[in-house]
mmCIF file of C-alpha atoms and ligand atoms in Angstrom:
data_model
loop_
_atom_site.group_PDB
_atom_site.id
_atom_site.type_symbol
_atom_site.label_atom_id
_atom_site.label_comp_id
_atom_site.label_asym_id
_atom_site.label_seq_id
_atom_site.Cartn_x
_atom_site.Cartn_y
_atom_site.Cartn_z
ATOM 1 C CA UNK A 1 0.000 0.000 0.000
ATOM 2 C CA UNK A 2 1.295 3.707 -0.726
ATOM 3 C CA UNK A 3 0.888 6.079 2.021
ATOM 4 C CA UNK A 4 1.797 9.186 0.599
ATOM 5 C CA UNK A 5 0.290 8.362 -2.820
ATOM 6 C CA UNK A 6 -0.695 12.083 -4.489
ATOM 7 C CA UNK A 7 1.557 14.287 -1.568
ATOM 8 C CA UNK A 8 4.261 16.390 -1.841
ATOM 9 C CA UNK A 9 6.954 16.033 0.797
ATOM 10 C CA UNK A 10 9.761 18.732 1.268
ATOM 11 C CA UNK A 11 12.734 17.084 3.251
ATOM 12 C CA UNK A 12 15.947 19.755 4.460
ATOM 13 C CA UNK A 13 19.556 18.175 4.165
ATOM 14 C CA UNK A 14 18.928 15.396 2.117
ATOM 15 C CA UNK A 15 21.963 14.876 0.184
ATOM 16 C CA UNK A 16 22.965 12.369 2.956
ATOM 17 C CA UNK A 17 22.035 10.155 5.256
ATOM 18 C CA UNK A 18 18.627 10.209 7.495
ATOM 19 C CA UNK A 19 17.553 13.257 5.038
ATOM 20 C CA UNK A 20 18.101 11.182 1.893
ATOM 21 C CA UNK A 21 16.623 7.913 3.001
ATOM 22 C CA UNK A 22 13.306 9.650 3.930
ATOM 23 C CA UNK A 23 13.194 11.317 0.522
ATOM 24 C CA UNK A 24 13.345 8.387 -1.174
ATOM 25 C CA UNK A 25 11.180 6.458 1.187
ATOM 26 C CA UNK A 26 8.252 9.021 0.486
ATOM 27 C CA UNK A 27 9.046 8.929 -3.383
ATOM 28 C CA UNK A 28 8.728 5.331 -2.941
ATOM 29 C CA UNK A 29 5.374 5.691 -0.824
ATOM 30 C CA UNK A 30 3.721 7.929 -3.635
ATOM 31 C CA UNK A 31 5.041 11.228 -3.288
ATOM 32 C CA UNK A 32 6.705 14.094 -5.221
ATOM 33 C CA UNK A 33 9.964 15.388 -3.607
ATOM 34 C CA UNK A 34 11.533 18.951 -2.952
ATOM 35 C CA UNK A 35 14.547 18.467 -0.921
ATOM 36 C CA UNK A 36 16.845 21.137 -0.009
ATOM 37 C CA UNK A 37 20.928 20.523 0.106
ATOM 38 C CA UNK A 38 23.599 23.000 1.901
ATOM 39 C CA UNK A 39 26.439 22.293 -0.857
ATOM 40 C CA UNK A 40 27.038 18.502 -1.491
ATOM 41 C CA UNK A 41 25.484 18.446 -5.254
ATOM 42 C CA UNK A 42 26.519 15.176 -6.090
ATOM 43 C CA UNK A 43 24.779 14.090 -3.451
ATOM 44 C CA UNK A 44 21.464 16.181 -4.154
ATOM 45 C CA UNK A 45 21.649 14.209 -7.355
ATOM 46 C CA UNK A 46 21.645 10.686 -5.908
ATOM 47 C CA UNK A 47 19.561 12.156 -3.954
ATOM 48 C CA UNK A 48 17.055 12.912 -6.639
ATOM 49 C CA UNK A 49 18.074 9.901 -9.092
ATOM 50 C CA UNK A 50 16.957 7.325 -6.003
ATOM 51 C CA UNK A 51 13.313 9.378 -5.703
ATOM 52 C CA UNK A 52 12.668 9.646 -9.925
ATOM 53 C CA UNK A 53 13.370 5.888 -9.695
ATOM 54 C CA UNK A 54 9.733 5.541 -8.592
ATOM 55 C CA UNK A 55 8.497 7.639 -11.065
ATOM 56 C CA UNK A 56 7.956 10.310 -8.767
ATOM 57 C CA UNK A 57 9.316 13.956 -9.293
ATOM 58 C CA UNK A 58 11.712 15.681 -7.834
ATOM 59 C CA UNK A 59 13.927 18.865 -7.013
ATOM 60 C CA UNK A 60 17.231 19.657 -4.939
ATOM 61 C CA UNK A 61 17.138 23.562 -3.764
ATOM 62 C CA UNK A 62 20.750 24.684 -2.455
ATOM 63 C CA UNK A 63 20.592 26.714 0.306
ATOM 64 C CA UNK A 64 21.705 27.206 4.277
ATOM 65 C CA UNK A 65 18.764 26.573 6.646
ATOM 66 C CA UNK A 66 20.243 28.768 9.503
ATOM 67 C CA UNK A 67 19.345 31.281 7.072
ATOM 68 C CA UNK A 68 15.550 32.210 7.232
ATOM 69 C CA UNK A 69 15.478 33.644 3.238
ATOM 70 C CA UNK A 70 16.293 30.385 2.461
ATOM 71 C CA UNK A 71 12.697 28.648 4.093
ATOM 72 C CA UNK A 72 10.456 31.035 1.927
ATOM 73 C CA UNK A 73 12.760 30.134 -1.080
ATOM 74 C CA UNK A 74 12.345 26.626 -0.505
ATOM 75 C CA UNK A 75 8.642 27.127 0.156
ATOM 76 C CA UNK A 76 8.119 28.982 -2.683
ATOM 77 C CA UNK A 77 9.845 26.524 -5.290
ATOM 78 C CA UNK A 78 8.486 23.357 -4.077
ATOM 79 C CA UNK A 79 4.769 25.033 -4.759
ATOM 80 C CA UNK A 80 6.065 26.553 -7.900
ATOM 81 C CA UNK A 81 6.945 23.159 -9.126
ATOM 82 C CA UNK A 82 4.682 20.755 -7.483
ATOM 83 C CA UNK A 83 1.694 23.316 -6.466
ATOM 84 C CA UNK A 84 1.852 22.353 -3.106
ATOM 85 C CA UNK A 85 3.328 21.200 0.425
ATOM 86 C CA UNK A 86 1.514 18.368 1.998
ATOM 87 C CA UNK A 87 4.445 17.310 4.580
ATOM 88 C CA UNK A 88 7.358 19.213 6.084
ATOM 89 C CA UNK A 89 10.730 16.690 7.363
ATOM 90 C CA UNK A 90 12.837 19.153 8.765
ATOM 91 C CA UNK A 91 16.080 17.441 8.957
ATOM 92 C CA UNK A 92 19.142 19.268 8.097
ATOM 93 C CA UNK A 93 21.467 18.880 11.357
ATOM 94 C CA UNK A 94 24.993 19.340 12.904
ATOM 95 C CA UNK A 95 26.948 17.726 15.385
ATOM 96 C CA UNK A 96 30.337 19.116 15.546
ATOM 97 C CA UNK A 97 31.325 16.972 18.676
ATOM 98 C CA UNK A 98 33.296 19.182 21.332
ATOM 99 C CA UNK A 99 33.999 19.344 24.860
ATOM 100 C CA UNK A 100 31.820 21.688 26.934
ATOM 101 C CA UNK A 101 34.565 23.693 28.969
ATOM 102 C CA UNK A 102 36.198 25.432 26.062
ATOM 103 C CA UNK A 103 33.043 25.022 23.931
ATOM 104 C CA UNK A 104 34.006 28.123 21.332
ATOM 105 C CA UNK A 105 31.103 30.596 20.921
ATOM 106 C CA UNK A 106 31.014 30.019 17.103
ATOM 107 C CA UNK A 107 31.013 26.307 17.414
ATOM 108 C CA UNK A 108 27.860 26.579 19.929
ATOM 109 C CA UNK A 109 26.010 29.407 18.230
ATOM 110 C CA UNK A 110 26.230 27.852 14.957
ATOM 111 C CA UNK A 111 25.018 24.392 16.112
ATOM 112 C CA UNK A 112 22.316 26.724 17.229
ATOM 113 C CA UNK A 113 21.075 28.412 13.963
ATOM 114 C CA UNK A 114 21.066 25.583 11.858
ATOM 115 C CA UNK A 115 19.909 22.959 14.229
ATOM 116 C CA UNK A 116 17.118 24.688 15.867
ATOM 117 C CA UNK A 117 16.761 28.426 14.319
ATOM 118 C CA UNK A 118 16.886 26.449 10.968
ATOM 119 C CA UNK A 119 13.904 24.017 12.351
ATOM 120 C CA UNK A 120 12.005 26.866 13.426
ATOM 121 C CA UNK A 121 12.436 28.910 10.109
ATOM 122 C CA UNK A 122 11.666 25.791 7.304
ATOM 123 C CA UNK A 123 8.482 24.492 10.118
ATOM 124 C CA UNK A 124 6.812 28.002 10.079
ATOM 125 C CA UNK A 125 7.497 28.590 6.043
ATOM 126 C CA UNK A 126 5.505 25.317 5.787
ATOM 127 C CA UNK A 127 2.924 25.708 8.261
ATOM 128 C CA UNK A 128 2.496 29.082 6.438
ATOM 129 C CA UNK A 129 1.815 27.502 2.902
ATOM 130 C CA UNK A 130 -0.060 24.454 4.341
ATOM 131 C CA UNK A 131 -2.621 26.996 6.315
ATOM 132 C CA UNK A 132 -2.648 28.783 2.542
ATOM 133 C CA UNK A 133 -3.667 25.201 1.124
ATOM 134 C CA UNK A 134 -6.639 24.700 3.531
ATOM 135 C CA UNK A 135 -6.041 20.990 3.688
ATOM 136 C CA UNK A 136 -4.408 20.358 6.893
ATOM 137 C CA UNK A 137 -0.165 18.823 6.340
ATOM 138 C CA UNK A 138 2.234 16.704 8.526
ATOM 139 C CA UNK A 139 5.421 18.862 9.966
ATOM 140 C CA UNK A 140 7.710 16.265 11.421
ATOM 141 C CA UNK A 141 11.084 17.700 12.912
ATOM 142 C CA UNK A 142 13.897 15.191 13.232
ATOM 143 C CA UNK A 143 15.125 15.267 16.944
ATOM 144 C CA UNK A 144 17.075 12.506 18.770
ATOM 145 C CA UNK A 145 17.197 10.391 21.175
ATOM 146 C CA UNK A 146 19.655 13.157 22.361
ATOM 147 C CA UNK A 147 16.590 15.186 23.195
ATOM 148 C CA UNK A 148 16.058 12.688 26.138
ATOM 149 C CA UNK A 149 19.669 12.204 27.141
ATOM 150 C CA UNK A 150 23.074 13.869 27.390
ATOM 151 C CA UNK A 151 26.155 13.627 25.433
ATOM 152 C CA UNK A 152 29.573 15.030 27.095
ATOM 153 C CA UNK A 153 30.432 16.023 23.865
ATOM 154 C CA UNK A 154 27.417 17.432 22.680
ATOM 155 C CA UNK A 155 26.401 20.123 25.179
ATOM 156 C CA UNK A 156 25.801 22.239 22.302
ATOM 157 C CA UNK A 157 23.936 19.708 20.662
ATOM 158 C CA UNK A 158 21.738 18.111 22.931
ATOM 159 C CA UNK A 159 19.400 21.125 24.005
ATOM 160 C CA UNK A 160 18.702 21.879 19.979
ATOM 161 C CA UNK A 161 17.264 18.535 19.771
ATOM 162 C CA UNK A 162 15.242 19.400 22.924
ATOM 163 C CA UNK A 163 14.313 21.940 21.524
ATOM 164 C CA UNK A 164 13.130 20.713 18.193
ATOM 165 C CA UNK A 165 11.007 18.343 20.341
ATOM 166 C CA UNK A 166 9.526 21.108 22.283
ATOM 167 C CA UNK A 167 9.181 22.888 18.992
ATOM 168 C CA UNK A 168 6.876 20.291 17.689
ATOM 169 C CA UNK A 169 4.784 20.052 20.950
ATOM 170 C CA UNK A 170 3.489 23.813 20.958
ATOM 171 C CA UNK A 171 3.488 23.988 17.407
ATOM 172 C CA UNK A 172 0.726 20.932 17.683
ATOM 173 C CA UNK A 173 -1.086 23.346 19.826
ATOM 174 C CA UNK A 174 -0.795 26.238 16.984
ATOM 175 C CA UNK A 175 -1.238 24.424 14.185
ATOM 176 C CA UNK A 176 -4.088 21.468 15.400
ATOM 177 C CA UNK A 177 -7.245 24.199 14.692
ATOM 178 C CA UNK A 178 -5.882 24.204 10.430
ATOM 179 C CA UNK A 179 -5.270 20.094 10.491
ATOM 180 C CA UNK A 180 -1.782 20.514 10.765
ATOM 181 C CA UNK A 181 0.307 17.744 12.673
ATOM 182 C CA UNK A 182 3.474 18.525 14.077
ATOM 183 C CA UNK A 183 5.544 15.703 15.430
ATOM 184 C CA UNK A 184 9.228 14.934 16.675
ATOM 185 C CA UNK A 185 11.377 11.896 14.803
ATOM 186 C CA UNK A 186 14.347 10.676 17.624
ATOM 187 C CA UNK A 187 16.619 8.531 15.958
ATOM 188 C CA UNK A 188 18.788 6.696 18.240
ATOM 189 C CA UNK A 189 22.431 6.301 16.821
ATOM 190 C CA UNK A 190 22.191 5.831 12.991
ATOM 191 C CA UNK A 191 25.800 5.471 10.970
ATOM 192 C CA UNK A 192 26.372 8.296 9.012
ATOM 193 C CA UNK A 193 28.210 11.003 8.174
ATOM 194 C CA UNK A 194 27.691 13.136 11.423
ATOM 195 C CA UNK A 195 29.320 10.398 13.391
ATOM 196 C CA UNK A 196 31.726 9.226 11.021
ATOM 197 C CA UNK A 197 34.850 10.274 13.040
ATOM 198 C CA UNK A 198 33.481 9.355 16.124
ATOM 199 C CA UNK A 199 32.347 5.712 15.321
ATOM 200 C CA UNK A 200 35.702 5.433 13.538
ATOM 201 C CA UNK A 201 36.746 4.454 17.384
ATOM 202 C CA UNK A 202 36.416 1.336 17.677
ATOM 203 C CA UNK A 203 35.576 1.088 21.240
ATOM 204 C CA UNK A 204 33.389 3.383 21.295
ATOM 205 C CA UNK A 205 31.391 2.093 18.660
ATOM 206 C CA UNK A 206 31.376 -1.437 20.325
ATOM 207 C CA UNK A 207 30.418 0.264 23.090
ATOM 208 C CA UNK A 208 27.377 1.778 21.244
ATOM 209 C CA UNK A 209 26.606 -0.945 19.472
ATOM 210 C CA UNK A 210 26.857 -3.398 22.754
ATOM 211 C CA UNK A 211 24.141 -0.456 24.362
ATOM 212 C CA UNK A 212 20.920 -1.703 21.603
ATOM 213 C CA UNK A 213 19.057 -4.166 21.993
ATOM 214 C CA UNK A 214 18.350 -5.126 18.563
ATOM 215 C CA UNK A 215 21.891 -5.591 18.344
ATOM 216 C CA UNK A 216 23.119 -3.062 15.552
ATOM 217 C CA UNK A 217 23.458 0.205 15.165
ATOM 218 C CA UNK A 218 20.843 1.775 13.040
ATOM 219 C CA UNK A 219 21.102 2.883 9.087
ATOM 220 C CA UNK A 220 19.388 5.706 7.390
ATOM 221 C CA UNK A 221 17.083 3.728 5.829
ATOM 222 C CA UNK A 222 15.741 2.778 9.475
ATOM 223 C CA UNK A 223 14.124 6.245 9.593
ATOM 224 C CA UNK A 224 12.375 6.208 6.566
ATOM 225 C CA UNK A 225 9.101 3.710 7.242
ATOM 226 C CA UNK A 226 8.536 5.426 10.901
ATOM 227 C CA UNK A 227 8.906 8.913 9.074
ATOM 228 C CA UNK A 228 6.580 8.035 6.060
ATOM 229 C CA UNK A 229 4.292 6.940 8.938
ATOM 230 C CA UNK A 230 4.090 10.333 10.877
ATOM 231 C CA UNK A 231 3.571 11.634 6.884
ATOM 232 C CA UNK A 232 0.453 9.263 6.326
ATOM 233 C CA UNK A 233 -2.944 9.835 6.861
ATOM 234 C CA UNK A 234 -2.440 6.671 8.989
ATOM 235 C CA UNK A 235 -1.278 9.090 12.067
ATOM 236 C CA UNK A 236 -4.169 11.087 11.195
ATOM 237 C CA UNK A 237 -4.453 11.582 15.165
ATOM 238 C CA UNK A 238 -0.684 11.718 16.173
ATOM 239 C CA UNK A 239 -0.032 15.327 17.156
ATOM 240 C CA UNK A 240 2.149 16.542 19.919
ATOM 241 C CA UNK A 241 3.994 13.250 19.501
ATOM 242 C CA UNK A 242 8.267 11.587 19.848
ATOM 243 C CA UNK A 243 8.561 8.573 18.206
ATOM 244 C CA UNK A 244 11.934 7.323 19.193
ATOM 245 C CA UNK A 245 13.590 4.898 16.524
ATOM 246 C CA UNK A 246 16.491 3.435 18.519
ATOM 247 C CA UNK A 247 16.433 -0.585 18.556
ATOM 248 C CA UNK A 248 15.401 0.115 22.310
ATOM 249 C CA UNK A 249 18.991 1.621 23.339
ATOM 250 C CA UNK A 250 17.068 4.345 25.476
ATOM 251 C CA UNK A 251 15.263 1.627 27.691
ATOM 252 C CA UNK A 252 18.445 -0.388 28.206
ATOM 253 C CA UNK A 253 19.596 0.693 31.248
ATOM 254 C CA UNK A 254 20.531 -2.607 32.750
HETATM 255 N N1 LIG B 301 23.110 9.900 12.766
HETATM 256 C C1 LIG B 301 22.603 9.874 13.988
HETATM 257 O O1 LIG B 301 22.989 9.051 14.834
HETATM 258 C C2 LIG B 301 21.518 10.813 14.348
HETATM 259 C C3 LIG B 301 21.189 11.912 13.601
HETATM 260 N N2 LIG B 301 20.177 12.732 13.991
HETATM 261 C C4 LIG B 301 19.813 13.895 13.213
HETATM 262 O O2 LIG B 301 19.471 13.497 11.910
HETATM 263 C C5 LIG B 301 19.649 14.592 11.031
HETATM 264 C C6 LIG B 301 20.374 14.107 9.803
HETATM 265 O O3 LIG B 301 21.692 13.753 10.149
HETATM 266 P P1 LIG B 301 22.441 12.505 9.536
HETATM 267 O O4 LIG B 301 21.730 11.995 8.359
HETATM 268 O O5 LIG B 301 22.734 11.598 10.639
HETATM 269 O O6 LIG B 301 23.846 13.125 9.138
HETATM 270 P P2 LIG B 301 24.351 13.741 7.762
HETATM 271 O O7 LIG B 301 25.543 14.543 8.098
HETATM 272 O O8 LIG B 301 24.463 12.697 6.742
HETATM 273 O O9 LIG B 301 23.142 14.669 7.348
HETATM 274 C C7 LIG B 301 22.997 15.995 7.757
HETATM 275 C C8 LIG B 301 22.521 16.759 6.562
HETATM 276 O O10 LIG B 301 22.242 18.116 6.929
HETATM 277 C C9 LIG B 301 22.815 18.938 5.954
HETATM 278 N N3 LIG B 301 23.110 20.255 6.500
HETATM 279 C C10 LIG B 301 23.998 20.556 7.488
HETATM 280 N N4 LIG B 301 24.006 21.872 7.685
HETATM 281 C C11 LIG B 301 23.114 22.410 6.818
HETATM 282 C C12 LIG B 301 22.694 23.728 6.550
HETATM 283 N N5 LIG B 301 23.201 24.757 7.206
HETATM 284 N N6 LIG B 301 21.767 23.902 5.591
HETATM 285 C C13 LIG B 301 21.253 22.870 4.904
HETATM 286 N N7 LIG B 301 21.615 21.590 5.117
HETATM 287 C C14 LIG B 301 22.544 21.376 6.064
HETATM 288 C C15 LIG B 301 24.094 18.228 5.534
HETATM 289 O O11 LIG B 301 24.583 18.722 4.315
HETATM 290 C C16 LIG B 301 23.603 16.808 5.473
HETATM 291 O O12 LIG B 301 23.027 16.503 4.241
HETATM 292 C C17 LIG B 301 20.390 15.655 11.825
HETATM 293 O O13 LIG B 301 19.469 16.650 12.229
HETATM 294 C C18 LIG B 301 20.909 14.892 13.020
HETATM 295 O O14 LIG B 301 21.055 15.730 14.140
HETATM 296 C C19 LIG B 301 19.453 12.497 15.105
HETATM 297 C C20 LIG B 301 19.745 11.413 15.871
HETATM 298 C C21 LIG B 301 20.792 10.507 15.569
HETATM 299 C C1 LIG B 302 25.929 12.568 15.995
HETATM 300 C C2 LIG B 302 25.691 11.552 17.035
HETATM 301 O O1 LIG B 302 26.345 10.375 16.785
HETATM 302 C C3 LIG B 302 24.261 11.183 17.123
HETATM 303 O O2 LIG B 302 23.464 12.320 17.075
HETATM 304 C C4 LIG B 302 22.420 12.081 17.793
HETATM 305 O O3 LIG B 302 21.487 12.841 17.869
HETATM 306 C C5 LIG B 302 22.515 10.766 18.493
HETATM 307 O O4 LIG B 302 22.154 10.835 19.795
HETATM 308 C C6 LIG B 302 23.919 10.413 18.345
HETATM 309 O O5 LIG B 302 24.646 10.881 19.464
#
């Protein structure tokens, strides 16, 4: 069955990773695809050659989500090509892992603007069209399973993925009279690029690895089903909601 069958789905930073594998997934689910890129072309166009693979459109918009001119440009192309925005995966995120005591100001503020200024800025550019449309739209902000627990190297990190949560939660409250749902993605730890260096430990990564209980770490293509879900019209009445996608590493405490 396709979920998204007749949608159009915008995804941010999906030239890689979690970004790219929910693209596709919703191309693959029925859906035309705008995705926005920061600079990795190449990738955009994988990106784009893996969605028109199921005959579904698509388009790869460069621009820097900390910047708020580039929301209203995305906005405004994905409409101008597809007529529409059904669903909203804000996505585009940054870890540049650093300890907390001589966190520099650029490293945290930037973390900052495109993390969570960025989230803000692309959510509200949507929500803006989709109250336009009339017909109600799925926002879904990727968070983590970082917005439930700490990182020492990610003080910087950790409260934008908080906040994207907390984001999502009020913007339920704003957006639920116009049938918009606005929910929060946490991926537990999923091997990409953001991590590359850090996984390249190989302690650590046993470590992380020995911490799920479904026994591996998590790929991008992990994201994509429980992300087409929030999309569907089969969380019609999942608002306000996390849905944390970590093979259960969260609940293993012991
Ligand atoms: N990999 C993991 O373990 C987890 C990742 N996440 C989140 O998933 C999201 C995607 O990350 P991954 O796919 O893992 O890593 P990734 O590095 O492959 O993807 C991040 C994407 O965001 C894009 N991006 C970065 N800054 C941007 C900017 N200023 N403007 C536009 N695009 C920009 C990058 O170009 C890249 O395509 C991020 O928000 C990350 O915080 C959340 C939980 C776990
Ligand atoms: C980049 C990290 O490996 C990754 O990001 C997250 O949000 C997860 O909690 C992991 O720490």
């Amino acid at each position: 069955m396709k979920l998204l069958e007749g949608k159009t789905v915008v995804v941010t930073g999906a030239s890689t990773g979690i970004g790219r594998a929910i693209a596709i997934g919703a191309a693959e689910h029925g859906a035309d695809v705008a995705i926005n890129y920061a600079r990795d072309s190449a990738g955009a166009e994988q990106c784009i050659a893996g969605i028109e693979v199921h005959g579904r459109r698509a388009i790869a918009i460069r621009g820097d989500v900390a910047d708020p001119a580039t929301a209203t440009d995305f906005i405004a192309r994905a409409v101008e090509a597809f007529g529409k925005v059904d669903v909203m995966v804000s996505n585009a995120g940054i870890c540049p892992f650093h300890s907390f005591l001589d966190m520099p100001v650029e490293t945290f503020e930037r973390t900052m603007r495109v993390n969570l200024h960025g989230g803000f800025y692309m959510c509200q550019a949507a929500a803006r069209q989709m109250v336009k449309q009339g017909h109600g739209g799925s926002i879904i902000a990727v968070s983590s399973i970082s917005a439930l627990v700490g990182g020492e190297y990610q003080t910087h990190y950790t409260p934008t993925k908080a906040g994207l949560h907390s984001l999502m939660q009020s913007a339920a409250i704003a957006l639920g009279r116009h049938g918009i749902r606005c929910n929060s993605l946490l991926p537990g730890t999923i091997l990409t690029e953001i991590n590359k260096d850090d996984l390249a430990d190989e302690a650590k990564r046993k470590y992380m690895e020995g911490r799920v209980p479904l026994g591996r770490l998590g790929v991008p293509e992990d994201m994509a089903g429980p992300a087409v879900f929030l999309a569907s019209d089969m969380a019609r009445y999942v608002t306000g909601a996390a849905l944390l996608v970590d093979g259960g590493a969260f609940v293993n405490l012991q």
